[in-house]
Amino acid sequence: MRTAGSRTRSSDNSRRRFVRVSECDSSTAQLLHGCPVVTPEGSRIGHVDHLMVDAETHQLRYVMLARGRRHGAEVAIPWHALYFDAAAGRLVFYTWV
């Protein structure tokens, strides 16, 4: 029931742009969960905590890194800025300067 002056939420405002995907939600997330993330030189940045998927297209957009061992700060890295080094079993974060 609506009262005078009340507003309903627009469906566009209530939609989330990104959805969190944890290791129990997908096989890709299972594969990447805990995977180390390093710089091209091999310095450790952190490890994969969870993934963020575009809610409309269902495409992987961000990898969320845990930086500390316990409750460390989370960092979002765009998926397109990473590549999987299968030989070493890690993700490499690369940037161009």
Short mmCIF file of the C-alpha atoms (twelve columns), coordinates in Angstrom:
data_MODEL
# 
_entry.id   MODEL 
# 
loop_
_atom_site.group_PDB 
_atom_site.id 
_atom_site.type_symbol 
_atom_site.label_atom_id 
_atom_site.label_alt_id 
_atom_site.label_comp_id 
_atom_site.label_asym_id 
_atom_site.label_seq_id 
_atom_site.Cartn_x 
_atom_site.Cartn_y 
_atom_site.Cartn_z 
_atom_site.pdbx_PDB_model_num 
ATOM 1  C CA . MET A 1  0.000  0.000   0.000   1 
ATOM 2  C CA . ARG A 2  1.282  3.439   -0.926  1 
ATOM 3  C CA . THR A 3  0.582  6.516   1.090   1 
ATOM 4  C CA . ALA A 4  0.407  10.047  -0.242  1 
ATOM 5  C CA . GLY A 5  3.853  11.362  -1.008  1 
ATOM 6  C CA . SER A 6  5.551  7.960   -0.897  1 
ATOM 7  C CA . ARG A 7  7.806  6.980   -3.747  1 
ATOM 8  C CA . THR A 8  8.555  3.596   -5.176  1 
ATOM 9  C CA . ARG A 9  12.018 2.578   -6.137  1 
ATOM 10 C CA . SER A 10 12.662 2.614   -9.844  1 
ATOM 11 C CA . SER A 11 13.660 -0.791  -11.164 1 
ATOM 12 C CA . ASP A 12 16.803 0.743   -12.694 1 
ATOM 13 C CA . ASN A 13 17.968 2.066   -9.322  1 
ATOM 14 C CA . SER A 14 17.497 -1.252  -7.543  1 
ATOM 15 C CA . ARG A 15 19.585 -3.271  -10.015 1 
ATOM 16 C CA . ARG A 16 23.162 -3.993  -9.155  1 
ATOM 17 C CA . ARG A 17 25.774 -3.523  -11.849 1 
ATOM 18 C CA . PHE A 18 28.138 -6.203  -10.551 1 
ATOM 19 C CA . VAL A 19 27.513 -9.447  -8.725  1 
ATOM 20 C CA . ARG A 20 29.968 -11.156 -6.388  1 
ATOM 21 C CA . VAL A 21 30.880 -14.719 -7.348  1 
ATOM 22 C CA . SER A 22 32.588 -16.916 -4.768  1 
ATOM 23 C CA . GLU A 23 34.231 -20.308 -5.161  1 
ATOM 24 C CA . CYS A 24 31.032 -22.198 -4.356  1 
ATOM 25 C CA . ASP A 25 29.157 -20.402 -7.177  1 
ATOM 26 C CA . SER A 26 31.198 -21.358 -10.250 1 
ATOM 27 C CA . SER A 27 33.940 -23.644 -11.476 1 
ATOM 28 C CA . THR A 28 35.944 -20.644 -12.723 1 
ATOM 29 C CA . ALA A 29 35.789 -19.086 -9.275  1 
ATOM 30 C CA . GLN A 30 36.869 -22.428 -7.777  1 
ATOM 31 C CA . LEU A 31 39.866 -22.527 -10.099 1 
ATOM 32 C CA . LEU A 32 40.930 -18.953 -9.342  1 
ATOM 33 C CA . HIS A 33 40.125 -18.772 -5.606  1 
ATOM 34 C CA . GLY A 34 43.354 -18.370 -3.649  1 
ATOM 35 C CA . CYS A 35 45.409 -18.078 -6.837  1 
ATOM 36 C CA . PRO A 36 48.427 -15.806 -6.321  1 
ATOM 37 C CA . VAL A 37 48.540 -12.550 -8.285  1 
ATOM 38 C CA . VAL A 38 51.968 -11.167 -9.132  1 
ATOM 39 C CA . THR A 39 53.601 -8.340  -11.065 1 
ATOM 40 C CA . PRO A 40 55.377 -9.134  -14.347 1 
ATOM 41 C CA . GLU A 41 58.618 -9.199  -12.325 1 
ATOM 42 C CA . GLY A 42 57.155 -11.855 -10.015 1 
ATOM 43 C CA . SER A 43 56.487 -9.731  -6.906  1 
ATOM 44 C CA . ARG A 44 53.420 -10.955 -5.054  1 
ATOM 45 C CA . ILE A 45 50.476 -8.521  -4.954  1 
ATOM 46 C CA . GLY A 46 47.930 -10.717 -3.195  1 
ATOM 47 C CA . HIS A 47 45.631 -13.653 -3.878  1 
ATOM 48 C CA . VAL A 48 42.181 -14.000 -5.454  1 
ATOM 49 C CA . ASP A 49 39.376 -13.718 -2.906  1 
ATOM 50 C CA . HIS A 50 36.371 -13.583 -5.245  1 
ATOM 51 C CA . LEU A 51 35.228 -12.446 -8.680  1 
ATOM 52 C CA . MET A 52 32.877 -9.670  -9.803  1 
ATOM 53 C CA . VAL A 53 30.641 -10.404 -12.790 1 
ATOM 54 C CA . ASP A 54 28.579 -7.933  -14.829 1 
ATOM 55 C CA . ALA A 55 24.967 -8.566  -13.763 1 
ATOM 56 C CA . GLU A 56 23.559 -8.022  -17.259 1 
ATOM 57 C CA . THR A 57 26.130 -9.668  -19.532 1 
ATOM 58 C CA . HIS A 58 27.401 -12.276 -17.038 1 
ATOM 59 C CA . GLN A 59 30.967 -11.504 -18.120 1 
ATOM 60 C CA . LEU A 60 33.843 -11.529 -15.673 1 
ATOM 61 C CA . ARG A 61 34.877 -7.920  -15.011 1 
ATOM 62 C CA . TYR A 62 37.002 -7.781  -11.849 1 
ATOM 63 C CA . VAL A 63 39.144 -10.039 -9.721  1 
ATOM 64 C CA . MET A 64 39.013 -9.046  -6.064  1 
ATOM 65 C CA . LEU A 65 42.314 -9.552  -4.276  1 
ATOM 66 C CA . ALA A 66 42.880 -10.053 -0.590  1 
ATOM 67 C CA . ARG A 67 46.152 -8.300  0.226   1 
ATOM 68 C CA . GLY A 68 46.713 -9.499  3.763   1 
ATOM 69 C CA . ARG A 69 46.573 -12.872 5.419   1 
ATOM 70 C CA . ARG A 70 43.550 -11.980 7.562   1 
ATOM 71 C CA . HIS A 71 40.883 -9.443  6.715   1 
ATOM 72 C CA . GLY A 72 43.305 -7.401  4.621   1 
ATOM 73 C CA . ALA A 73 42.214 -4.682  2.265   1 
ATOM 74 C CA . GLU A 74 40.527 -5.858  -0.922  1 
ATOM 75 C CA . VAL A 75 41.701 -4.513  -4.258  1 
ATOM 76 C CA . ALA A 76 39.750 -4.736  -7.535  1 
ATOM 77 C CA . ILE A 77 41.785 -5.505  -10.650 1 
ATOM 78 C CA . PRO A 78 40.090 -5.468  -14.064 1 
ATOM 79 C CA . TRP A 79 40.033 -8.928  -15.615 1 
ATOM 80 C CA . HIS A 80 41.426 -7.589  -18.911 1 
ATOM 81 C CA . ALA A 81 44.592 -6.448  -17.068 1 
ATOM 82 C CA . LEU A 82 45.477 -10.007 -16.007 1 
ATOM 83 C CA . TYR A 83 46.718 -13.098 -17.748 1 
ATOM 84 C CA . PHE A 84 46.952 -16.622 -16.402 1 
ATOM 85 C CA . ASP A 85 50.454 -18.092 -16.273 1 
ATOM 86 C CA . ALA A 86 49.491 -21.773 -16.430 1 
ATOM 87 C CA . ALA A 87 53.071 -23.006 -16.023 1 
ATOM 88 C CA . ALA A 88 53.397 -21.213 -12.675 1 
ATOM 89 C CA . GLY A 89 49.708 -21.447 -11.663 1 
ATOM 90 C CA . ARG A 90 49.288 -17.723 -11.077 1 
ATOM 91 C CA . LEU A 91 47.716 -14.579 -12.474 1 
ATOM 92 C CA . VAL A 92 50.035 -11.838 -13.700 1 
ATOM 93 C CA . PHE A 93 48.910 -8.198  -13.471 1 
ATOM 94 C CA . TYR A 94 50.356 -6.149  -16.289 1 
ATOM 95 C CA . THR A 95 50.112 -2.451  -17.079 1 
ATOM 96 C CA . TRP A 96 51.544 -0.211  -19.740 1 
ATOM 97 C CA . VAL A 97 53.167 3.047   -18.704 1 
# 
